Coordinates of C-alpha atoms in Angstrom, one line a residue:
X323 CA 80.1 -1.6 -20.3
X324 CA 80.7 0.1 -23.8
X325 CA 79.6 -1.7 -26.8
X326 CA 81.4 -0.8 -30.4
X327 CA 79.1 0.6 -33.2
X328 CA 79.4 3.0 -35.4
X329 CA 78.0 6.7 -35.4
X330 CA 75.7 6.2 -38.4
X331 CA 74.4 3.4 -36.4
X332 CA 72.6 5.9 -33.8
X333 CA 69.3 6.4 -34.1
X334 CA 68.1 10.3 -34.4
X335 CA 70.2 13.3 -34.1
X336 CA 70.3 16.5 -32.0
X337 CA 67.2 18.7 -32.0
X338 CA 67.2 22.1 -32.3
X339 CA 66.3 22.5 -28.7
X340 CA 68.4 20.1 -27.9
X341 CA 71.7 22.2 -29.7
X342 CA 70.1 25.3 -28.0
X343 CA 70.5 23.7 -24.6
X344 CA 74.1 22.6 -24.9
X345 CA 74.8 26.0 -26.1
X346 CA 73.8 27.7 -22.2
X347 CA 76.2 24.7 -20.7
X348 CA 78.9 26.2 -18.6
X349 CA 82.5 25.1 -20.3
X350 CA 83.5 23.0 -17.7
X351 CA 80.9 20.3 -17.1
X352 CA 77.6 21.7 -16.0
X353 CA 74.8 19.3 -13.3
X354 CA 72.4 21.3 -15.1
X355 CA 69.1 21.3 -13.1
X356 CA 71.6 19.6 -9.8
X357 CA 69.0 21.5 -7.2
X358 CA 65.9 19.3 -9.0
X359 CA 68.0 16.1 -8.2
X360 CA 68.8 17.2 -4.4
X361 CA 65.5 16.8 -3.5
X362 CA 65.9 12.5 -3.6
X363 CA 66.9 11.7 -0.4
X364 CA 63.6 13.6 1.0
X365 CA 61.5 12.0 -1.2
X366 CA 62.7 8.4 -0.2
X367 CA 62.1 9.3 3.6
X368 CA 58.2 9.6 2.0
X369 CA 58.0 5.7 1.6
X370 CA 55.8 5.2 4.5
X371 CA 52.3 4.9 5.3
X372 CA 50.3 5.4 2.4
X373 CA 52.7 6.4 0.3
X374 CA 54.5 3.0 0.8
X375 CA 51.1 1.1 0.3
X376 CA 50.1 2.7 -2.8
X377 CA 54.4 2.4 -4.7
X378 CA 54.8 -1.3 -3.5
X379 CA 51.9 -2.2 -4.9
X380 CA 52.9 -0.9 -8.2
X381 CA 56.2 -1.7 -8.0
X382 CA 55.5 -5.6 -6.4
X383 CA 53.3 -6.2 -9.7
X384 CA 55.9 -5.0 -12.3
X385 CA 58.5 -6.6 -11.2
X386 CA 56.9 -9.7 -11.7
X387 CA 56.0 -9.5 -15.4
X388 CA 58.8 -11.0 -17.6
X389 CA 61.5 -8.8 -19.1
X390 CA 61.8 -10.5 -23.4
X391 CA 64.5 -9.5 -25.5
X392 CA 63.4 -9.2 -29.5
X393 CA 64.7 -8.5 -32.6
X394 CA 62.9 -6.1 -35.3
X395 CA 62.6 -8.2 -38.3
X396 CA 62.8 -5.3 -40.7
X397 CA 66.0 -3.1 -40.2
X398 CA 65.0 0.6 -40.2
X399 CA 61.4 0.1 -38.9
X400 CA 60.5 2.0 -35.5
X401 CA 60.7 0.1 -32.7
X402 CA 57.4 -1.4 -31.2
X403 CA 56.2 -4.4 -29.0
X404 CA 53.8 -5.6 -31.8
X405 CA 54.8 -9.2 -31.8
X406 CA 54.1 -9.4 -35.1
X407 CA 57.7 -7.2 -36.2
X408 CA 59.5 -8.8 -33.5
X409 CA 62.0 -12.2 -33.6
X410 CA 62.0 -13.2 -30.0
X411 CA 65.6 -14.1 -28.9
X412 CA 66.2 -17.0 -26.2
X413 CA 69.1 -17.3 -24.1
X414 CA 70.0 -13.7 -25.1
X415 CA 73.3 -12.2 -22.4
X416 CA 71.0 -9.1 -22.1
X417 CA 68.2 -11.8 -20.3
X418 CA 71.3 -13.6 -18.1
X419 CA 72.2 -10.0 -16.8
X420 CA 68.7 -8.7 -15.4
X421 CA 68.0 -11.6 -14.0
X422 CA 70.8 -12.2 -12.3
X423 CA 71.8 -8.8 -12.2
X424 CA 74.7 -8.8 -9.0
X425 CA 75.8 -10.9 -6.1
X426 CA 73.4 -9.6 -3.6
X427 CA 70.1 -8.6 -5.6
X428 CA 67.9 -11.0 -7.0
X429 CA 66.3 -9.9 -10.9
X430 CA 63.1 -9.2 -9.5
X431 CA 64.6 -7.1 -6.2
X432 CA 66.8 -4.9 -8.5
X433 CA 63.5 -4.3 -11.0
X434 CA 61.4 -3.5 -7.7
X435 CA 64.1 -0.8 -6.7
X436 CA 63.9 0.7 -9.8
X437 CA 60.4 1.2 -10.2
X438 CA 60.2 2.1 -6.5
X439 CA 63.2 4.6 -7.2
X440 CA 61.2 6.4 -10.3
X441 CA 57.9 6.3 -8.2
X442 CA 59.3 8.0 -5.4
X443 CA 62.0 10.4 -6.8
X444 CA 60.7 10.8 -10.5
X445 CA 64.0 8.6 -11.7
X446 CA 65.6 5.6 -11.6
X447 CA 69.2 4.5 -12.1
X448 CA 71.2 1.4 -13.2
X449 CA 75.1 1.2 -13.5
X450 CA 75.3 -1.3 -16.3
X451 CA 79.2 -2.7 -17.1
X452 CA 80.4 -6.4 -18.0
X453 CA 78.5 -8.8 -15.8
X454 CA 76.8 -6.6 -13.4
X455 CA 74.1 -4.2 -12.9
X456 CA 73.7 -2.4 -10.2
X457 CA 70.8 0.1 -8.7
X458 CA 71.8 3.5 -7.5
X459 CA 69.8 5.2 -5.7
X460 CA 69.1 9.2 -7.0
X461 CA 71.0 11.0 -4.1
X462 CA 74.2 8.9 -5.0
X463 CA 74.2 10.1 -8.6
X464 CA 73.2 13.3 -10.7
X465 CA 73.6 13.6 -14.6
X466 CA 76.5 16.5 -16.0
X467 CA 75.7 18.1 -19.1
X468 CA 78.7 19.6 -21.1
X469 CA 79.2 22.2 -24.2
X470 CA 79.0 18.7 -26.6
X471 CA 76.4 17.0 -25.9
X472 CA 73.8 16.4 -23.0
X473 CA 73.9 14.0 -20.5
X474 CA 77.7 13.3 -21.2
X475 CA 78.4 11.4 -18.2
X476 CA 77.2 11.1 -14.7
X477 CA 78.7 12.1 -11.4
X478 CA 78.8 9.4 -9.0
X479 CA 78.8 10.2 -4.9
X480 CA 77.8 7.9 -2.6
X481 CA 77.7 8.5 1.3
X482 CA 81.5 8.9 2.6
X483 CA 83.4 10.3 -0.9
X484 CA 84.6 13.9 -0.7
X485 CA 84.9 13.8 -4.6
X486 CA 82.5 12.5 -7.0
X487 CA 83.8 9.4 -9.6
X488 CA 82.8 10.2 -13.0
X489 CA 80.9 7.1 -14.8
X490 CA 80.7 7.0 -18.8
X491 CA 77.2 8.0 -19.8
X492 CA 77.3 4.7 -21.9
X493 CA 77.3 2.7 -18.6
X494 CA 74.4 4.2 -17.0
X495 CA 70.8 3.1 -17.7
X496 CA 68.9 6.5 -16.6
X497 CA 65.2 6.7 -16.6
X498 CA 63.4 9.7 -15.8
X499 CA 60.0 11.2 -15.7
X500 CA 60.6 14.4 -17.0
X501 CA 59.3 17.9 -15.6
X502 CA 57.3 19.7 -18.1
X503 CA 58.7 22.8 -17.3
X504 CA 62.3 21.8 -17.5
X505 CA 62.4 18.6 -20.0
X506 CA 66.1 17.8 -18.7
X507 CA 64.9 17.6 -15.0
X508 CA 62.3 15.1 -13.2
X509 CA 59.1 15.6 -12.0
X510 CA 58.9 13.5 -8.8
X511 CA 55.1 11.8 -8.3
X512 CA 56.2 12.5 -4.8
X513 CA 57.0 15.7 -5.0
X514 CA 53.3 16.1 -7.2
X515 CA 51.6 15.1 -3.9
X516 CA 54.3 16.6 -1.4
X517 CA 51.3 18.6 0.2
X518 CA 48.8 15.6 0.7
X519 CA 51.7 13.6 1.9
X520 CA 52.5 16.1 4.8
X521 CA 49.1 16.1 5.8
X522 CA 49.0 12.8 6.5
X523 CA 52.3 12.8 8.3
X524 CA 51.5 15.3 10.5
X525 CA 47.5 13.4 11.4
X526 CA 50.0 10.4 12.3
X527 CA 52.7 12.5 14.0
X528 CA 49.4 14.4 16.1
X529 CA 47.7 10.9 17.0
X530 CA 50.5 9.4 18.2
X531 CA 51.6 12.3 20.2
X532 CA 47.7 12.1 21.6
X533 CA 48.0 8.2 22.3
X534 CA 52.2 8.8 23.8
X535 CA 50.9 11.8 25.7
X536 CA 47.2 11.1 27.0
X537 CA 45.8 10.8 30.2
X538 CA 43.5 8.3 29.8
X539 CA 41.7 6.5 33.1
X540 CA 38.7 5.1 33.2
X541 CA 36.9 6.3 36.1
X542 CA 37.8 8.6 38.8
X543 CA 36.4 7.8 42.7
X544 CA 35.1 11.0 44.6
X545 CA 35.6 10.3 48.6
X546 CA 32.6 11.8 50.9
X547 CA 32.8 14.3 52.8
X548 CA 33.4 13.1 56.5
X549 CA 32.2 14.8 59.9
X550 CA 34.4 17.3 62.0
X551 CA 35.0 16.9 65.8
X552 CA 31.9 19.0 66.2
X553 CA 29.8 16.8 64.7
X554 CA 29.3 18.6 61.5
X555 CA 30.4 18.1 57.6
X556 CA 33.9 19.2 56.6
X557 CA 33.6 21.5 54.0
X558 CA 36.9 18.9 52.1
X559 CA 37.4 14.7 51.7
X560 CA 40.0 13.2 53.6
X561 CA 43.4 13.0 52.3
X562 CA 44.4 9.5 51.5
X563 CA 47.9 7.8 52.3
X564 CA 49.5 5.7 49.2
X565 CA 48.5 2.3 50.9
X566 CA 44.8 3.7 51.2
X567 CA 44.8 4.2 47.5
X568 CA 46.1 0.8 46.7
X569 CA 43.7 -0.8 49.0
X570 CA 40.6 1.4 47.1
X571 CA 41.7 0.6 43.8
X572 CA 42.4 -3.0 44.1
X573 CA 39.4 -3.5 45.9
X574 CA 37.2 -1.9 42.9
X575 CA 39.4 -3.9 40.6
X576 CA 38.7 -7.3 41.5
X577 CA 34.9 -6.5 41.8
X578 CA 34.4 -4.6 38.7
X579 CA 37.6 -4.5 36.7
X580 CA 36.7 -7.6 33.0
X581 CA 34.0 -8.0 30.6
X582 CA 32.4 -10.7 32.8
X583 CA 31.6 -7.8 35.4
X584 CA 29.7 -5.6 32.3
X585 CA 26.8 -3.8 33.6
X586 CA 27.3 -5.3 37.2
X587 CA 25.8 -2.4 39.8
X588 CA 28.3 0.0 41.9
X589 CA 27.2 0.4 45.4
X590 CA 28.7 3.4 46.8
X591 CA 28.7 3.8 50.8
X592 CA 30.0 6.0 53.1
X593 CA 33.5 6.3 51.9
X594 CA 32.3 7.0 48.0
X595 CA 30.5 10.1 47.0
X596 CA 30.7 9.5 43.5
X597 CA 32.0 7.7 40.3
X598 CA 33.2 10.0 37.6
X599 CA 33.7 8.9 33.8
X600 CA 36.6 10.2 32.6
X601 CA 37.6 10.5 28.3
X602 CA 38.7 7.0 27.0
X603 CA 40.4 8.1 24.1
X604 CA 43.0 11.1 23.0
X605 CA 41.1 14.2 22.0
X606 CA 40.7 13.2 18.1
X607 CA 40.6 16.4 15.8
X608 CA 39.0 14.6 13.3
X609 CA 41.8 12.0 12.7
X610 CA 39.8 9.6 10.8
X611 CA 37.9 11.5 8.1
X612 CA 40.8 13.8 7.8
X613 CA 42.6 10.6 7.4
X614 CA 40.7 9.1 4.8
X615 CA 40.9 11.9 2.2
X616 CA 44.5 12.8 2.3
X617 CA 44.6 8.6 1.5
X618 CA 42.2 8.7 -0.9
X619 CA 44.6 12.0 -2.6
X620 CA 47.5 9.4 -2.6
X621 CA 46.3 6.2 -4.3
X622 CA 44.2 9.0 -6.7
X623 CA 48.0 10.1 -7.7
X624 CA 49.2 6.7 -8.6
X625 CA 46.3 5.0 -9.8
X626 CA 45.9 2.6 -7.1
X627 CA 42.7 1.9 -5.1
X628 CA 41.5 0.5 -1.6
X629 CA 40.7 -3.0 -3.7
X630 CA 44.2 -3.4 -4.8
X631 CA 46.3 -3.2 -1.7
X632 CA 43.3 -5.2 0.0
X633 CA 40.8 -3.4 0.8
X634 CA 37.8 -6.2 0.9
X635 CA 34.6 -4.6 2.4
X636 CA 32.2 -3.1 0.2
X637 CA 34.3 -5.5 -2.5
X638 CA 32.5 -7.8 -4.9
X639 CA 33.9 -10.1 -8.0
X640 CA 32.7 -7.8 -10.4
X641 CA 34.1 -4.4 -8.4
X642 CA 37.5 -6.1 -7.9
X643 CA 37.6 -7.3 -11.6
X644 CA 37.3 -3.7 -12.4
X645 CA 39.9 -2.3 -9.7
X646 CA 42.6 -4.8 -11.1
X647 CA 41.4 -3.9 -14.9
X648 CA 42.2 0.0 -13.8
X649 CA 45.5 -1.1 -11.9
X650 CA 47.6 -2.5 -14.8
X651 CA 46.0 0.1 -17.1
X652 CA 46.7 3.2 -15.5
X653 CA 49.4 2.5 -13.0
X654 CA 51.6 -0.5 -14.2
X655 CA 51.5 -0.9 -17.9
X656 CA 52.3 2.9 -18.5
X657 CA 55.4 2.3 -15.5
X658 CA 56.5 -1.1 -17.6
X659 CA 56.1 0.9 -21.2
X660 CA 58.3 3.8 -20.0
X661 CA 60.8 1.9 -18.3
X662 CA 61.2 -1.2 -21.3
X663 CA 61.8 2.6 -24.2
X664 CA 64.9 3.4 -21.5
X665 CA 66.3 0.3 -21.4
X666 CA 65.9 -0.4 -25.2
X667 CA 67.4 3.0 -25.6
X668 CA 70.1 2.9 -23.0
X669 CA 70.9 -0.6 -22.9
X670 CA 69.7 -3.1 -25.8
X671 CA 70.5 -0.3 -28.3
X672 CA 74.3 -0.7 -27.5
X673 CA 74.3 -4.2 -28.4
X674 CA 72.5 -4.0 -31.6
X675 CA 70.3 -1.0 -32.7
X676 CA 67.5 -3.3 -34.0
X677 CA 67.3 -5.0 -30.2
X678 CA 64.6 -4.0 -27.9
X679 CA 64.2 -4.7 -24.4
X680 CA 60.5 -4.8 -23.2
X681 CA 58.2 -6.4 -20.4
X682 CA 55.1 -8.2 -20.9
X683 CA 52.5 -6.3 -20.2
X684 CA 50.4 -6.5 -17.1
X685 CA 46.5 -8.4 -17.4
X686 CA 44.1 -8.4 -15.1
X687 CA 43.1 -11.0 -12.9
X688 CA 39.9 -11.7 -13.9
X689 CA 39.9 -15.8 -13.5
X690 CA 36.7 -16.5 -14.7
X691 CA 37.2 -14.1 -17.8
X692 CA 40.3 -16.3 -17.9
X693 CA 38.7 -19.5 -18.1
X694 CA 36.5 -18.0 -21.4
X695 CA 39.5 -16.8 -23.1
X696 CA 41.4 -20.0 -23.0
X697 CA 38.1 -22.4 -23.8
X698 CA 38.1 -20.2 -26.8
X699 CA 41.7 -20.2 -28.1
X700 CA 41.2 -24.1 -27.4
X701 CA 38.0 -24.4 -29.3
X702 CA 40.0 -22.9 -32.6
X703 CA 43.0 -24.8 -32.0
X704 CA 45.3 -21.4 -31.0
X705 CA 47.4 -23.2 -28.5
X706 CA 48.6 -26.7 -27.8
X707 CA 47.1 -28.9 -25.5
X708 CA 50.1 -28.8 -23.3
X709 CA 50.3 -25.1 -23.2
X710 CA 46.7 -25.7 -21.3
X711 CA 47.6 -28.4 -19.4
X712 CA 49.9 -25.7 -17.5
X713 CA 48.1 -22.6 -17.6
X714 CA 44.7 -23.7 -16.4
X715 CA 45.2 -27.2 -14.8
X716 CA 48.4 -26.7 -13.3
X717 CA 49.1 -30.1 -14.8
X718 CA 52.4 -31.7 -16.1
X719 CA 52.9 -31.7 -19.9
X720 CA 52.3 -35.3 -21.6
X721 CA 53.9 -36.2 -24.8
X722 CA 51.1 -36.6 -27.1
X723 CA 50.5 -32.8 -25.6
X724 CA 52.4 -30.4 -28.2
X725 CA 49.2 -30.0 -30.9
X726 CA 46.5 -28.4 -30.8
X727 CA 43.4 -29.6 -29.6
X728 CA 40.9 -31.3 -32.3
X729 CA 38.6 -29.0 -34.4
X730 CA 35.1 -28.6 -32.7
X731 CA 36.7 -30.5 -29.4
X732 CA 34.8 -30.0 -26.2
X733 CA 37.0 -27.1 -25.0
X734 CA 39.1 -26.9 -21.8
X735 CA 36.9 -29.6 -20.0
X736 CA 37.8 -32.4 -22.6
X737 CA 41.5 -31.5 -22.3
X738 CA 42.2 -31.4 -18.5
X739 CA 41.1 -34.6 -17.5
X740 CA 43.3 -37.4 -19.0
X741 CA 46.7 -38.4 -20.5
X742 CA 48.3 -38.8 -17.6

């Protein structure tokens, strides 16, 4: 969708690297940096295992935090999530679109794309026009530079089109992390790993093979020896017919096959020589410690730990306070802060250059540190009674509820309990 604004209305200009980059364009339209893109459909085929543990979890929290559109107050200041400088804006269109973005994706499925999307291939892509949005995934679409101006437009190609369908740069919400050796490219967080993520392909691919592929009986029965005509021991057992064999092992089955036989004694006559213990599992190659570290490598690149995907031994209150604390700040915050600049940028800038788009950052769940912060805001009258009402009891709002609690009250425990 293009919005109408005037040129002195854009924020910023052309750098001098940026000028000195359109300058080495080819005339004709240039996917500068194309083979950095062609790496996408790759990288998605990574989302399994590990890899899929450690994104979803990631992408599963962001998508949950709210998406607020705000004002700057003060025309000309630099745009910023301090609530202070913002004017919140309800019922905004910008709010109607993302969350409910198309006819077959849901707000918070088309956010959870997206993060996945820049997780996995280093960039994420939204095709923005009058009362849609929709995701595209990165093999489907690649940016073209021209002589003019950098990302000018963006080649469109899904699966089954000879030709690809230009789309105006002005309907395309593009977020990348860049490479920092080629600032026009991305740097996959797949790609980072690419090595570590092999590794633990291959230990999966190998332990299958050796579960698929292994011989694995339990015992094996060694017959005696039995007498010649001339009375003395053949130097070979006796060759069993397939009925013989049936009749041996379903014998030995019903006597000593099930936990209830455990530790029950073998007798072994005539006919048995001996009982051999054969291997009861694949032949391991270290599977499970080689395992664990190239896991350990993965959630290490995105910030995610054992705790967080659910990981509960060796957990306490106190260690899993900490794991969530580390989560949001290291792995989702940063993810909601660089996607909310692209779509202020891309998006909300289009509409009015003083609108920004921008998610609520991520908190912790700590509850009990919960519990402390609203007893205080309650004990110096910071929020209504109702607002507690709902956001610690669960409780419906009453209508003597929209003040703040008395000064000096008794905190949250005074305020729960009636007005039914």
């Amino acid at each position: 969708m293009r919005f109408i604004y005037t040129e002195e209305q854009k924020a910023g200009g052309q750098s001098a690297l940026e000028q000195s980059l359109i300058s080495t364009v080819g005339g004709h339209g240039d996917s500068l940096g194309h083979r950095d893109y062609s790496g996408a459909m790759a990288q998605y085929r990574s989302f399994v295992g590990t890899c899929y543990t450690a994104i979803s979890a990631i992408a599963k929290r962001a998508c949950k935090q709210p998406l607020h559109v705000s004002r700057i107050k003060q025309a000309g200041k630099a745009k910023q999530t301090n609530l202070d400088a913002l004017e919140p804006i309800e019922g905004h269109f910008l709010s109607d679109w993302f969350s409910e973005p198309n006819t077959y994706l849901s707000g918070s499925q088309l956010l959870r794309v997206y993060f996945e999307s820049i997780l996995l291939t280093g960039r994420g892509t939204l095709w923005v026009r009058e009362k849609a949005i929709d995701y595209l995934p990165s093999h489907w679409i690649f940016p073209v530079h021209t002589k003019q101006q950098l990302f000018a437009y963006f080649n469109f190609q899904p699966p089954g089109y000879a030709e690809p369908i230009p789309i105006p740069a002005e309907e395309i919400a593009h977020c990348y992390l860049p490479d920092p050796a080629n600032p026009l490219a991305p740097l996959s967080p797949v790609a980072a790993i690419g090595r570590s993520i092999r590794i633990e392909e291959a230990l999966q691919v190998a332990q299958e093979s050796g579960y698929r592929n292994g011989m694995m009986p339990g015992w094996a029965v060694k017959l005696a020896k039995v007498a010649g005509e001339d009375g003395k021991q053949a130097e070979w057992a006796p060759t069993l017919s397939p009925q013989q064999r049936r009749q041996i092992e379903s014998v030995l089955g019903q006597r000593h096959e099930g936990a209830h036989q455990n530790r029950k004694t073998f007798i072994l006559d005539g006919l048995i020589d001996e009982l051999i213990k054969l291997t009861v599992s694949p032949q391991e190659m270290d599977f499970i410690e080689s395992g664990k570290w190239t896991r350990e490598q993965i959630f290490q690149a995105f910030s995610v730990n054992p705790i967080i995907v659910g990981e509960i031994q060796g957990a306490n209150r106190a260690s899993a306070a900490v794991a969530d604390q580390a989560f949001v700040d290291m792995a989702v915050n940063p993810l909601l802060t660089i996607v909310g600049e692209c779509l202020t940028n891309q998006v909300a800038k289009l509409a009015d250059p003083r609108l920004i788009l921008w998610f609520a950052p991520a908190v912790a769940n700590d509850a009990e540190l919960s519990l402390k912060r609203w007893d205080m805001l309650a004990k110096n009258r910071c929020v209504t009674i109702n607002e507690i009402r709902r956001a610690v009891g669960n409780l419906p709002a009453v209508d003597w509820g929209d003040v703040p609690p008395e000064s000096g009250g008794a905190g949250l425990e005074g305020l729960l309990g009636g007005g039914e």
